DNA sequence: AAACCGGGGGC
DNA sequence: GCCCCAGGTTT
């Protein structure tokens, strides 16, 4: 037996003895049923998925039922699983399958990969499990199992590493029982070769696992290199509310086209050490009448944390805003229809309710 | 607080 | 074509 056959046969023997074989999607393994299960399992653990899967299959028993359904109905059956873009992609894919493929999954992996929400690994899972095609998958479980078995010394998120792991995954995928092998690898990763506390003593390939031999199996796969800790910045954000109009108006500031929140309408800001009332009246055409503190919170960007200290200032506008229109008054209703940074939206909502706030001074 | 995770999509 | 992010949950 070649080393490749040796690996697969041990994994398959383990699966025959210990693997899960009675999950709902392991009965009547049509491409459709396998597909739905794979998408659900990408985001959620087996035990949580089961009731969702049962309800989904009862309502959308085949690709035609799914394609015909209103999107709202599909999303309602997804409700609670999160990641709604995946449900929308799935719905779209069902319509492509019905319209372009007569309701059948394409025969080739490339064809299946064309469908929205299905990439190389998911396509391989569908075709191997439902049709026995000898295609390799590379999901998180397989990355962990193979990354440990070969003590892969680099992070799988690197292109080169991922390419190498695809090679490994292909090299071990057997031509016989490819579907069982796919399920076996996922099961092995989910139940024995877990991220923390793997049960190496029960593993069918422990004898030549390089990570186990190293004495520190959980050192593999190598984790994502830690980026330097995110710096923390802080800002005051001002909700300037002119209540002397028919409807209350809020002053927004157009952000520069490039950079953070490029081109979006945001709130005027001050540095933490700036004097709130003094600098507001100095820089903006308003007379401040009262100040209310809103709840502070942290917003995190990819590169830094921003601690936001928001205030609501009830003001009287003293003159029209400048012609460059960097600043503009909007009714709250109109403001919500603009492109607003998420934290700004949050602040405007809290300003409306003023829950958990405290009026600091009246002028 | 950070890792996770396959695919989408931005650059 | 390469890199990074979205989106909730787990560790």
mmCIF file of C-alpha atoms (C1' of nucleotides) in Angstrom:
data_model
loop_
_atom_site.group_PDB
_atom_site.id
_atom_site.type_symbol
_atom_site.label_atom_id
_atom_site.label_comp_id
_atom_site.label_asym_id
_atom_site.label_seq_id
_atom_site.Cartn_x
_atom_site.Cartn_y
_atom_site.Cartn_z
ATOM 1 C CA UNK A 1 0.000 0.000 0.000
ATOM 2 C CA UNK A 2 1.314 3.432 -0.911
ATOM 3 C CA UNK A 3 1.546 6.018 1.902
ATOM 4 C CA UNK A 4 -1.404 7.809 0.355
ATOM 5 C CA UNK A 5 -3.555 4.693 0.386
ATOM 6 C CA UNK A 6 -2.371 3.938 3.869
ATOM 7 C CA UNK A 7 -3.576 7.334 5.136
ATOM 8 C CA UNK A 8 -6.965 7.161 3.435
ATOM 9 C CA UNK A 9 -7.618 3.581 4.450
ATOM 10 C CA UNK A 10 -6.935 4.327 8.106
ATOM 11 C CA UNK A 11 -9.205 7.373 7.971
ATOM 12 C CA UNK A 12 -11.938 5.356 6.282
ATOM 13 C CA UNK A 13 -11.623 2.484 8.739
ATOM 14 C CA UNK A 14 -11.951 4.947 11.592
ATOM 15 C CA UNK A 15 -15.009 6.475 9.913
ATOM 16 C CA UNK A 16 -16.625 3.071 9.473
ATOM 17 C CA UNK A 17 -16.208 2.374 13.151
ATOM 18 C CA UNK A 18 -16.633 5.803 14.786
ATOM 19 C CA UNK A 19 -17.851 8.326 12.254
ATOM 20 C CA UNK A 20 -21.301 9.929 12.290
ATOM 21 C CA UNK A 21 -23.421 8.337 9.611
ATOM 22 C CA UNK A 22 -26.961 9.143 10.639
ATOM 23 C CA UNK A 23 -27.119 12.922 10.331
ATOM 24 C CA UNK A 24 -30.103 14.130 8.292
ATOM 25 C CA UNK A 25 -28.000 15.141 5.295
ATOM 26 C CA UNK A 26 -26.260 11.774 5.300
ATOM 27 C CA UNK A 27 -29.488 10.114 4.202
ATOM 28 C CA UNK A 28 -30.544 10.374 0.572
ATOM 29 C CA UNK A 29 -27.347 12.172 -0.406
ATOM 30 C CA UNK A 30 -28.516 14.148 -3.424
ATOM 31 C CA UNK A 31 -26.395 17.111 -4.558
ATOM 32 C CA UNK A 32 -29.169 19.449 -3.435
ATOM 33 C CA UNK A 33 -29.391 18.038 0.081
ATOM 34 C CA UNK A 34 -25.625 17.926 0.471
ATOM 35 C CA UNK A 35 -25.290 21.481 -0.834
ATOM 36 C CA UNK A 36 -27.758 22.947 1.671
ATOM 37 C CA UNK A 37 -26.072 21.104 4.521
ATOM 38 C CA UNK A 38 -22.610 22.273 3.484
ATOM 39 C CA UNK A 39 -23.658 25.916 3.385
ATOM 40 C CA UNK A 40 -25.326 25.667 6.789
ATOM 41 C CA UNK A 41 -22.357 23.811 8.255
ATOM 42 C CA UNK A 42 -19.918 26.445 7.032
ATOM 43 C CA UNK A 43 -21.190 28.774 9.681
ATOM 44 C CA UNK A 44 -22.823 26.699 12.397
ATOM 45 C CA UNK A 45 -22.176 23.539 14.378
ATOM 46 C CA UNK A 46 -23.855 20.240 13.600
ATOM 47 C CA UNK A 47 -26.245 20.150 16.559
ATOM 48 C CA UNK A 48 -27.541 23.642 15.860
ATOM 49 C CA UNK A 49 -27.925 22.979 12.160
ATOM 50 C CA UNK A 50 -30.063 19.844 12.470
ATOM 51 C CA UNK A 51 -33.445 21.478 13.264
ATOM 52 C CA UNK A 52 -32.842 24.243 10.722
ATOM 53 C CA UNK A 53 -31.974 21.679 8.093
ATOM 54 C CA UNK A 54 -35.095 19.644 8.793
ATOM 55 C CA UNK A 55 -37.376 22.675 8.578
ATOM 56 C CA UNK A 56 -35.633 23.939 5.439
ATOM 57 C CA UNK A 57 -35.949 20.597 3.688
ATOM 58 C CA UNK A 58 -39.582 20.251 4.667
ATOM 59 C CA UNK A 59 -40.354 23.635 3.118
ATOM 60 C CA UNK A 60 -37.917 23.474 0.153
ATOM 61 C CA UNK A 61 -37.607 19.767 -0.641
ATOM 62 C CA UNK A 62 -35.844 20.306 -3.958
ATOM 63 C CA UNK A 63 -34.091 22.927 -6.030
ATOM 64 C CA UNK A 64 -37.314 23.845 -7.838
ATOM 65 C CA UNK A 65 -39.119 24.623 -4.606
ATOM 66 C CA UNK A 66 -36.205 26.762 -3.497
ATOM 67 C CA UNK A 67 -35.929 28.610 -6.789
ATOM 68 C CA UNK A 68 -39.659 29.331 -6.834
ATOM 69 C CA UNK A 69 -39.834 30.614 -3.276
ATOM 70 C CA UNK A 70 -39.948 34.321 -2.458
ATOM 71 C CA UNK A 71 -36.683 35.518 -0.970
ATOM 72 C CA UNK A 72 -38.442 36.482 2.233
ATOM 73 C CA UNK A 73 -39.595 32.931 2.700
ATOM 74 C CA UNK A 74 -36.063 31.616 2.238
ATOM 75 C CA UNK A 75 -34.672 34.169 4.671
ATOM 76 C CA UNK A 76 -37.384 33.354 7.187
ATOM 77 C CA UNK A 77 -36.262 29.720 7.182
ATOM 78 C CA UNK A 78 -32.675 30.924 7.619
ATOM 79 C CA UNK A 79 -33.590 33.289 10.415
ATOM 80 C CA UNK A 80 -31.386 32.605 13.411
ATOM 81 C CA UNK A 81 -28.506 31.148 11.422
ATOM 82 C CA UNK A 82 -27.095 34.573 10.532
ATOM 83 C CA UNK A 83 -24.940 35.253 7.492
ATOM 84 C CA UNK A 84 -27.918 36.103 5.366
ATOM 85 C CA UNK A 85 -25.780 36.822 2.321
ATOM 86 C CA UNK A 86 -25.177 33.078 2.164
ATOM 87 C CA UNK A 87 -28.900 32.413 2.102
ATOM 88 C CA UNK A 88 -29.373 34.992 -0.636
ATOM 89 C CA UNK A 89 -26.539 33.454 -2.654
ATOM 90 C CA UNK A 90 -28.097 30.044 -2.194
ATOM 91 C CA UNK A 91 -31.442 31.276 -3.413
ATOM 92 C CA UNK A 92 -29.814 32.857 -6.475
ATOM 93 C CA UNK A 93 -27.883 29.678 -7.158
ATOM 94 C CA UNK A 94 -31.088 27.654 -7.061
ATOM 95 C CA UNK A 95 -32.541 29.914 -9.739
ATOM 96 C CA UNK A 96 -29.412 29.547 -11.881
ATOM 97 C CA UNK A 97 -29.632 25.775 -11.524
ATOM 98 C CA UNK A 98 -33.257 25.743 -12.616
ATOM 99 C CA UNK A 99 -32.872 28.270 -15.435
ATOM 100 C CA UNK A 100 -29.530 27.186 -16.894
ATOM 101 C CA UNK A 101 -29.057 23.598 -15.793
ATOM 102 C CA UNK A 102 -32.514 22.145 -15.854
ATOM 103 C CA UNK A 103 -32.401 21.762 -12.094
ATOM 104 C CA UNK A 104 -29.388 19.437 -12.159
ATOM 105 C CA UNK A 105 -25.992 20.220 -10.698
ATOM 106 C CA UNK A 106 -23.275 20.529 -13.354
ATOM 107 C CA UNK A 107 -21.075 17.478 -13.787
ATOM 108 C CA UNK A 108 -17.803 19.337 -13.412
ATOM 109 C CA UNK A 109 -16.293 21.045 -10.394
ATOM 110 C CA UNK A 110 -15.688 24.171 -12.493
ATOM 111 C CA UNK A 111 -19.355 24.273 -13.395
ATOM 112 C CA UNK A 112 -20.469 23.949 -9.791
ATOM 113 C CA UNK A 113 -17.992 26.674 -8.785
ATOM 114 C CA UNK A 114 -19.831 29.125 -11.033
ATOM 115 C CA UNK A 115 -22.803 29.086 -8.716
ATOM 116 C CA UNK A 116 -23.010 31.968 -6.240
ATOM 117 C CA UNK A 117 -21.744 31.031 -2.809
ATOM 118 C CA UNK A 118 -19.980 27.855 -3.962
ATOM 119 C CA UNK A 119 -16.211 27.764 -4.262
ATOM 120 C CA UNK A 120 -13.668 25.051 -4.863
ATOM 121 C CA UNK A 121 -14.024 23.290 -1.526
ATOM 122 C CA UNK A 122 -17.796 23.338 -1.295
ATOM 123 C CA UNK A 123 -18.080 22.151 -4.893
ATOM 124 C CA UNK A 124 -15.761 19.256 -4.100
ATOM 125 C CA UNK A 125 -17.760 18.363 -1.002
ATOM 126 C CA UNK A 126 -21.016 18.297 -2.965
ATOM 127 C CA UNK A 127 -19.659 16.240 -5.847
ATOM 128 C CA UNK A 128 -17.677 13.789 -3.760
ATOM 129 C CA UNK A 129 -20.406 13.100 -1.213
ATOM 130 C CA UNK A 130 -23.310 12.962 -3.629
ATOM 131 C CA UNK A 131 -21.621 11.419 -6.665
ATOM 132 C CA UNK A 132 -18.408 9.880 -5.414
ATOM 133 C CA UNK A 133 -16.238 12.184 -7.520
ATOM 134 C CA UNK A 134 -12.640 11.932 -6.237
ATOM 135 C CA UNK A 135 -12.283 15.648 -5.511
ATOM 136 C CA UNK A 136 -10.370 17.082 -2.570
ATOM 137 C CA UNK A 137 -11.924 19.465 -0.087
ATOM 138 C CA UNK A 138 -9.987 21.949 2.015
ATOM 139 C CA UNK A 139 -12.151 23.347 4.770
ATOM 140 C CA UNK A 140 -11.076 24.311 8.261
ATOM 141 C CA UNK A 141 -11.194 20.717 9.480
ATOM 142 C CA UNK A 142 -8.993 19.404 6.707
ATOM 143 C CA UNK A 143 -6.572 22.285 7.132
ATOM 144 C CA UNK A 144 -6.221 21.335 10.773
ATOM 145 C CA UNK A 145 -5.872 17.582 10.218
ATOM 146 C CA UNK A 146 -3.354 17.852 7.415
ATOM 147 C CA UNK A 147 -1.612 20.854 8.907
ATOM 148 C CA UNK A 148 -0.945 18.741 11.992
ATOM 149 C CA UNK A 149 -0.188 15.509 10.197
ATOM 150 C CA UNK A 150 2.602 17.268 8.287
ATOM 151 C CA UNK A 151 3.406 19.889 10.944
ATOM 152 C CA UNK A 152 3.051 22.544 8.255
ATOM 153 C CA UNK A 153 5.279 25.320 9.561
ATOM 154 C CA UNK A 154 3.463 28.325 8.065
ATOM 155 C CA UNK A 155 0.053 29.936 8.436
ATOM 156 C CA UNK A 156 -2.646 28.461 6.104
ATOM 157 C CA UNK A 157 -3.866 31.966 5.380
ATOM 158 C CA UNK A 158 -0.744 32.548 3.310
ATOM 159 C CA UNK A 159 -1.261 31.911 -0.367
ATOM 160 C CA UNK A 160 1.719 29.642 -0.676
ATOM 161 C CA UNK A 161 0.720 27.616 2.341
ATOM 162 C CA UNK A 162 -2.828 27.258 1.181
ATOM 163 C CA UNK A 163 -1.662 26.096 -2.246
ATOM 164 C CA UNK A 164 0.614 23.542 -0.604
ATOM 165 C CA UNK A 165 -2.255 22.304 1.540
ATOM 166 C CA UNK A 166 -4.468 21.880 -1.502
ATOM 167 C CA UNK A 167 -1.700 19.696 -2.923
ATOM 168 C CA UNK A 168 -1.645 17.620 0.243
ATOM 169 C CA UNK A 169 -5.433 17.356 0.291
ATOM 170 C CA UNK A 170 -5.445 16.145 -3.309
ATOM 171 C CA UNK A 171 -2.635 13.708 -2.718
ATOM 172 C CA UNK A 172 -4.553 11.901 0.034
ATOM 173 C CA UNK A 173 -7.992 11.882 -1.561
ATOM 174 C CA UNK A 174 -8.730 8.320 -2.659
ATOM 175 C CA UNK A 175 -10.435 7.430 -5.923
ATOM 176 C CA UNK A 176 -12.580 4.875 -4.138
ATOM 177 C CA UNK A 177 -15.046 5.971 -1.460
ATOM 178 C CA UNK A 178 -14.208 9.623 -2.012
ATOM 179 C CA UNK A 179 -17.501 10.721 -0.471
ATOM 180 C CA UNK A 180 -16.940 8.763 2.707
ATOM 181 C CA UNK A 181 -13.393 10.101 2.845
ATOM 182 C CA UNK A 182 -14.683 13.669 2.601
ATOM 183 C CA UNK A 183 -17.122 13.092 5.441
ATOM 184 C CA UNK A 184 -14.491 11.214 7.427
ATOM 185 C CA UNK A 185 -12.013 14.088 7.246
ATOM 186 C CA UNK A 186 -14.624 16.596 8.321
ATOM 187 C CA UNK A 187 -15.666 14.315 11.174
ATOM 188 C CA UNK A 188 -12.087 13.702 12.258
ATOM 189 C CA UNK A 189 -11.463 17.424 12.433
ATOM 190 C CA UNK A 190 -14.740 18.120 14.202
ATOM 191 C CA UNK A 191 -14.564 15.385 16.826
ATOM 192 C CA UNK A 192 -10.940 14.262 17.423
ATOM 193 C CA UNK A 193 -8.525 16.658 15.812
ATOM 194 C CA UNK A 194 -10.101 19.694 17.444
ATOM 195 C CA UNK A 195 -8.520 23.096 17.757
ATOM 196 C CA UNK A 196 -7.817 22.740 21.432
ATOM 197 C CA UNK A 197 -7.513 19.428 23.332
ATOM 198 C CA UNK A 198 -7.287 17.044 20.395
ATOM 199 C CA UNK A 199 -7.787 13.368 21.277
ATOM 200 C CA UNK A 200 -4.606 12.125 19.653
ATOM 201 C CA UNK A 201 -4.771 8.805 21.493
ATOM 202 C CA UNK A 202 -7.911 7.911 19.529
ATOM 203 C CA UNK A 203 -6.634 9.184 16.188
ATOM 204 C CA UNK A 204 -6.257 6.673 13.357
ATOM 205 C CA UNK A 205 -3.157 8.401 11.995
ATOM 206 C CA UNK A 206 -1.395 9.172 15.268
ATOM 207 C CA UNK A 207 1.535 6.841 14.458
ATOM 208 C CA UNK A 208 2.978 9.151 11.850
ATOM 209 C CA UNK A 209 1.507 12.519 12.773
ATOM 210 C CA UNK A 210 4.355 15.016 12.751
ATOM 211 C CA UNK A 211 2.612 17.463 15.071
ATOM 212 C CA UNK A 212 2.047 14.777 17.691
ATOM 213 C CA UNK A 213 5.654 13.680 17.323
ATOM 214 C CA UNK A 214 6.718 17.251 17.951
ATOM 215 C CA UNK A 215 5.085 17.019 21.355
ATOM 216 C CA UNK A 216 2.880 20.060 20.757
ATOM 217 C CA UNK A 217 0.110 19.099 18.357
ATOM 218 C CA UNK A 218 -1.878 22.253 19.072
ATOM 219 C CA UNK A 219 1.004 24.349 17.757
ATOM 220 C CA UNK A 220 -0.369 23.406 14.344
ATOM 221 C CA UNK A 221 -1.759 24.739 12.125
ATOM 222 C CA UNK A 222 0.281 27.828 12.791
ATOM 223 C CA UNK A 223 -1.972 30.641 13.865
ATOM 224 C CA UNK A 224 -2.403 33.884 12.102
ATOM 225 C CA UNK A 225 0.536 36.177 12.795
ATOM 226 C CA UNK A 226 -0.490 38.637 15.468
ATOM 227 C CA UNK A 227 -0.648 42.145 14.201
ATOM 228 C CA UNK A 228 0.685 44.792 16.512
ATOM 229 C CA UNK A 229 -1.969 45.767 19.027
ATOM 230 C CA UNK A 230 -4.366 48.293 17.647
ATOM 231 C CA UNK A 231 -3.717 51.802 18.826
ATOM 232 C CA UNK A 232 -6.571 53.556 20.573
ATOM 233 C CA UNK A 233 -7.711 56.961 19.442
ATOM 234 C CA UNK A 234 -10.511 59.033 20.877
ATOM 235 C CA UNK A 235 -12.798 61.741 19.641
ATOM 236 C CA UNK A 236 -15.795 63.773 20.696
ATOM 237 C CA UNK A 237 -18.707 63.615 18.282
ATOM 238 C CA UNK A 238 -21.305 66.330 18.319
ATOM 239 C CA UNK A 239 -24.986 65.989 17.593
ATOM 240 C CA UNK A 240 -25.889 69.639 17.002
ATOM 241 C CA UNK A 241 -29.648 69.755 17.091
ATOM 242 C CA UNK A 242 -31.472 72.911 16.083
ATOM 243 C CA UNK A 243 -34.934 72.584 17.567
ATOM 244 C CA UNK A 244 -35.989 76.074 16.523
ATOM 245 C CA UNK A 245 -37.082 74.825 13.132
ATOM 246 C CA UNK A 246 -40.323 73.187 12.129
ATOM 247 C CA UNK A 247 -38.607 69.841 12.356
ATOM 248 C CA UNK A 248 -35.371 69.457 14.352
ATOM 249 C CA UNK A 249 -32.296 69.773 12.156
ATOM 250 C CA UNK A 250 -28.929 68.097 12.708
ATOM 251 C CA UNK A 251 -25.635 69.454 11.397
ATOM 252 C CA UNK A 252 -23.590 66.937 9.430
ATOM 253 C CA UNK A 253 -20.124 67.242 7.965
ATOM 254 C CA UNK A 254 -19.115 65.776 4.615
ATOM 255 C CA UNK A 255 -15.953 63.672 4.972
ATOM 256 C CA UNK A 256 -13.124 64.026 2.473
ATOM 257 C CA UNK A 257 -13.515 61.646 -0.468
ATOM 258 C CA UNK A 258 -10.607 59.442 0.579
ATOM 259 C CA UNK A 259 -9.659 57.858 3.883
ATOM 260 C CA UNK A 260 -11.862 56.643 6.715
ATOM 261 C CA UNK A 261 -15.547 57.003 5.859
ATOM 262 C CA UNK A 262 -14.579 58.678 2.583
ATOM 263 C CA UNK A 263 -17.396 60.784 1.167
ATOM 264 C CA UNK A 264 -19.861 59.896 3.909
ATOM 265 C CA UNK A 265 -21.757 62.415 6.006
ATOM 266 C CA UNK A 266 -20.525 62.305 9.578
ATOM 267 C CA UNK A 267 -20.831 64.310 12.791
ATOM 268 C CA UNK A 268 -18.570 67.260 13.602
ATOM 269 C CA UNK A 269 -15.731 66.156 15.865
ATOM 270 C CA UNK A 270 -13.491 67.687 18.491
ATOM 271 C CA UNK A 271 -10.374 66.368 20.185
ATOM 272 C CA UNK A 272 -10.928 65.015 23.667
ATOM 273 C CA UNK A 273 -9.115 67.913 25.267
ATOM 274 C CA UNK A 274 -11.028 70.566 23.322
ATOM 275 C CA UNK A 275 -13.518 72.637 25.258
ATOM 276 C CA UNK A 276 -16.869 71.510 24.000
ATOM 277 C CA UNK A 277 -18.986 74.657 24.048
ATOM 278 C CA UNK A 278 -16.227 77.155 23.370
ATOM 279 C CA UNK A 279 -14.838 75.446 20.294
ATOM 280 C CA UNK A 280 -18.242 74.541 18.947
ATOM 281 C CA UNK A 281 -19.351 78.154 18.960
ATOM 282 C CA UNK A 282 -15.984 79.268 17.635
ATOM 283 C CA UNK A 283 -15.960 76.891 14.673
ATOM 284 C CA UNK A 284 -19.599 76.412 13.827
ATOM 285 C CA UNK A 285 -22.416 78.885 13.233
ATOM 286 C CA UNK A 286 -24.423 78.001 16.304
ATOM 287 C CA UNK A 287 -25.267 79.246 19.767
ATOM 288 C CA UNK A 288 -25.260 76.413 22.293
ATOM 289 C CA UNK A 289 -28.225 76.235 24.638
ATOM 290 C CA UNK A 290 -27.786 72.950 26.468
ATOM 291 C CA UNK A 291 -25.441 69.986 26.522
ATOM 292 C CA UNK A 292 -26.379 66.365 27.110
ATOM 293 C CA UNK A 293 -23.853 63.561 27.292
ATOM 294 C CA UNK A 294 -24.662 60.415 25.348
ATOM 295 C CA UNK A 295 -23.198 56.975 26.052
ATOM 296 C CA UNK A 296 -19.563 56.580 25.014
ATOM 297 C CA UNK A 297 -18.532 53.480 23.111
ATOM 298 C CA UNK A 298 -15.679 51.948 21.152
ATOM 299 C CA UNK A 299 -15.731 51.473 17.399
ATOM 300 C CA UNK A 300 -13.038 49.243 15.967
ATOM 301 C CA UNK A 301 -11.501 49.631 12.525
ATOM 302 C CA UNK A 302 -9.088 47.209 10.965
ATOM 303 C CA UNK A 303 -6.153 49.279 12.192
ATOM 304 C CA UNK A 304 -7.238 51.081 15.339
ATOM 305 C CA UNK A 305 -9.865 51.454 18.028
ATOM 306 C CA UNK A 306 -11.786 54.686 18.135
ATOM 307 C CA UNK A 307 -13.306 55.636 21.479
ATOM 308 C CA UNK A 308 -16.230 57.871 20.712
ATOM 309 C CA UNK A 309 -17.533 60.329 23.288
ATOM 310 C CA UNK A 310 -20.772 61.733 21.910
ATOM 311 C CA UNK A 311 -22.685 64.775 23.064
ATOM 312 C CA UNK A 312 -26.008 66.175 22.073
ATOM 313 C CA UNK A 313 -25.984 69.967 21.914
ATOM 314 C CA UNK A 314 -29.268 71.764 21.522
ATOM 315 C CA UNK A 315 -28.413 74.874 19.563
ATOM 316 C CA UNK A 316 -29.770 77.830 17.711
ATOM 317 C CA UNK A 317 -28.332 78.258 14.216
ATOM 318 C CA UNK A 318 -26.847 81.744 13.916
ATOM 319 C CA UNK A 319 -26.210 81.954 10.183
ATOM 320 C CA UNK A 320 -26.398 79.943 7.016
ATOM 321 C CA UNK A 321 -23.588 77.449 6.627
ATOM 322 C CA UNK A 322 -20.637 78.081 4.346
ATOM 323 C CA UNK A 323 -20.955 77.841 0.594
ATOM 324 C CA UNK A 324 -18.516 74.998 0.208
ATOM 325 C CA UNK A 325 -21.252 72.961 1.879
ATOM 326 C CA UNK A 326 -18.872 70.947 3.936
ATOM 327 C CA UNK A 327 -21.486 71.389 6.647
ATOM 328 C CA UNK A 328 -25.168 70.995 6.051
ATOM 329 C CA UNK A 329 -28.330 70.813 8.149
ATOM 330 C CA UNK A 330 -30.607 67.829 7.688
ATOM 331 C CA UNK A 331 -33.820 66.747 9.306
ATOM 332 C CA UNK A 332 -33.224 63.550 11.259
ATOM 333 C CA UNK A 333 -35.499 61.732 8.885
ATOM 334 C CA UNK A 334 -33.483 62.883 5.885
ATOM 335 C CA UNK A 335 -30.201 62.160 7.659
ATOM 336 C CA UNK A 336 -31.076 58.486 8.055
ATOM 337 C CA UNK A 337 -31.382 58.177 4.300
ATOM 338 C CA UNK A 338 -27.826 59.384 3.759
ATOM 339 C CA UNK A 339 -24.737 57.213 3.724
ATOM 340 C CA UNK A 340 -23.777 57.406 7.371
ATOM 341 C CA UNK A 341 -20.918 55.604 9.143
ATOM 342 C CA UNK A 342 -22.400 52.896 11.371
ATOM 343 C CA UNK A 343 -21.374 54.549 14.648
ATOM 344 C CA UNK A 344 -22.899 57.844 13.520
ATOM 345 C CA UNK A 345 -26.160 56.089 12.857
ATOM 346 C CA UNK A 346 -25.976 54.591 16.334
ATOM 347 C CA UNK A 347 -25.365 57.986 17.908
ATOM 348 C CA UNK A 348 -28.245 59.617 16.080
ATOM 349 C CA UNK A 349 -30.539 56.877 17.283
ATOM 350 C CA UNK A 350 -29.370 57.304 20.872
ATOM 351 C CA UNK A 351 -29.732 61.068 20.590
ATOM 352 C CA UNK A 352 -33.358 60.638 19.616
ATOM 353 C CA UNK A 353 -34.119 58.460 22.591
ATOM 354 C CA UNK A 354 -31.608 60.066 24.949
ATOM 355 C CA UNK A 355 -31.647 56.895 27.010
ATOM 356 C CA UNK A 356 -28.981 56.557 29.634
ATOM 357 C CA UNK A 357 -27.926 60.153 29.281
ATOM 358 C CA UNK A 358 -27.503 63.122 31.480
ATOM 359 C CA UNK A 359 -28.023 66.787 30.833
ATOM 360 C CA UNK A 360 -24.849 68.517 31.881
ATOM 361 C CA UNK A 361 -25.740 72.142 31.639
ATOM 362 C CA UNK A 362 -28.320 74.622 30.504
ATOM 363 C CA UNK A 363 -27.260 77.935 29.029
ATOM 364 C "C1'" DA B 1 -10.350 40.133 22.676
ATOM 365 C "C1'" DA B 2 -9.056 37.342 19.122
ATOM 366 C "C1'" DA B 3 -9.607 33.384 16.130
ATOM 367 C "C1'" DC B 4 -12.406 31.188 13.068
ATOM 368 C "C1'" DC B 5 -13.958 30.514 7.915
ATOM 369 C "C1'" DG B 6 -14.849 29.727 2.581
ATOM 370 C "C1'" DG B 7 -16.360 32.868 -0.663
ATOM 371 C "C1'" DG B 8 -17.155 37.543 -2.447
ATOM 372 C "C1'" DG B 9 -15.456 41.462 -3.963
ATOM 373 C "C1'" DG B 10 -12.414 45.418 -3.813
ATOM 374 C "C1'" DC B 11 -8.178 47.031 -5.483
ATOM 375 C "C1'" DG C 1 -5.111 37.815 -9.738
ATOM 376 C "C1'" DC C 2 -4.041 38.869 -4.999
ATOM 377 C "C1'" DC C 3 -5.510 40.274 -0.534
ATOM 378 C "C1'" DC C 4 -8.801 41.441 2.801
ATOM 379 C "C1'" DC C 5 -13.241 41.688 4.610
ATOM 380 C "C1'" DA C 6 -18.211 40.387 6.321
ATOM 381 C "C1'" DG C 7 -20.654 38.280 9.621
ATOM 382 C "C1'" DG C 8 -21.783 35.746 14.325
ATOM 383 C "C1'" DT C 9 -19.967 32.557 17.211
ATOM 384 C "C1'" DT C 10 -16.353 30.067 19.890
ATOM 385 C "C1'" DT C 11 -12.262 29.972 22.591
#
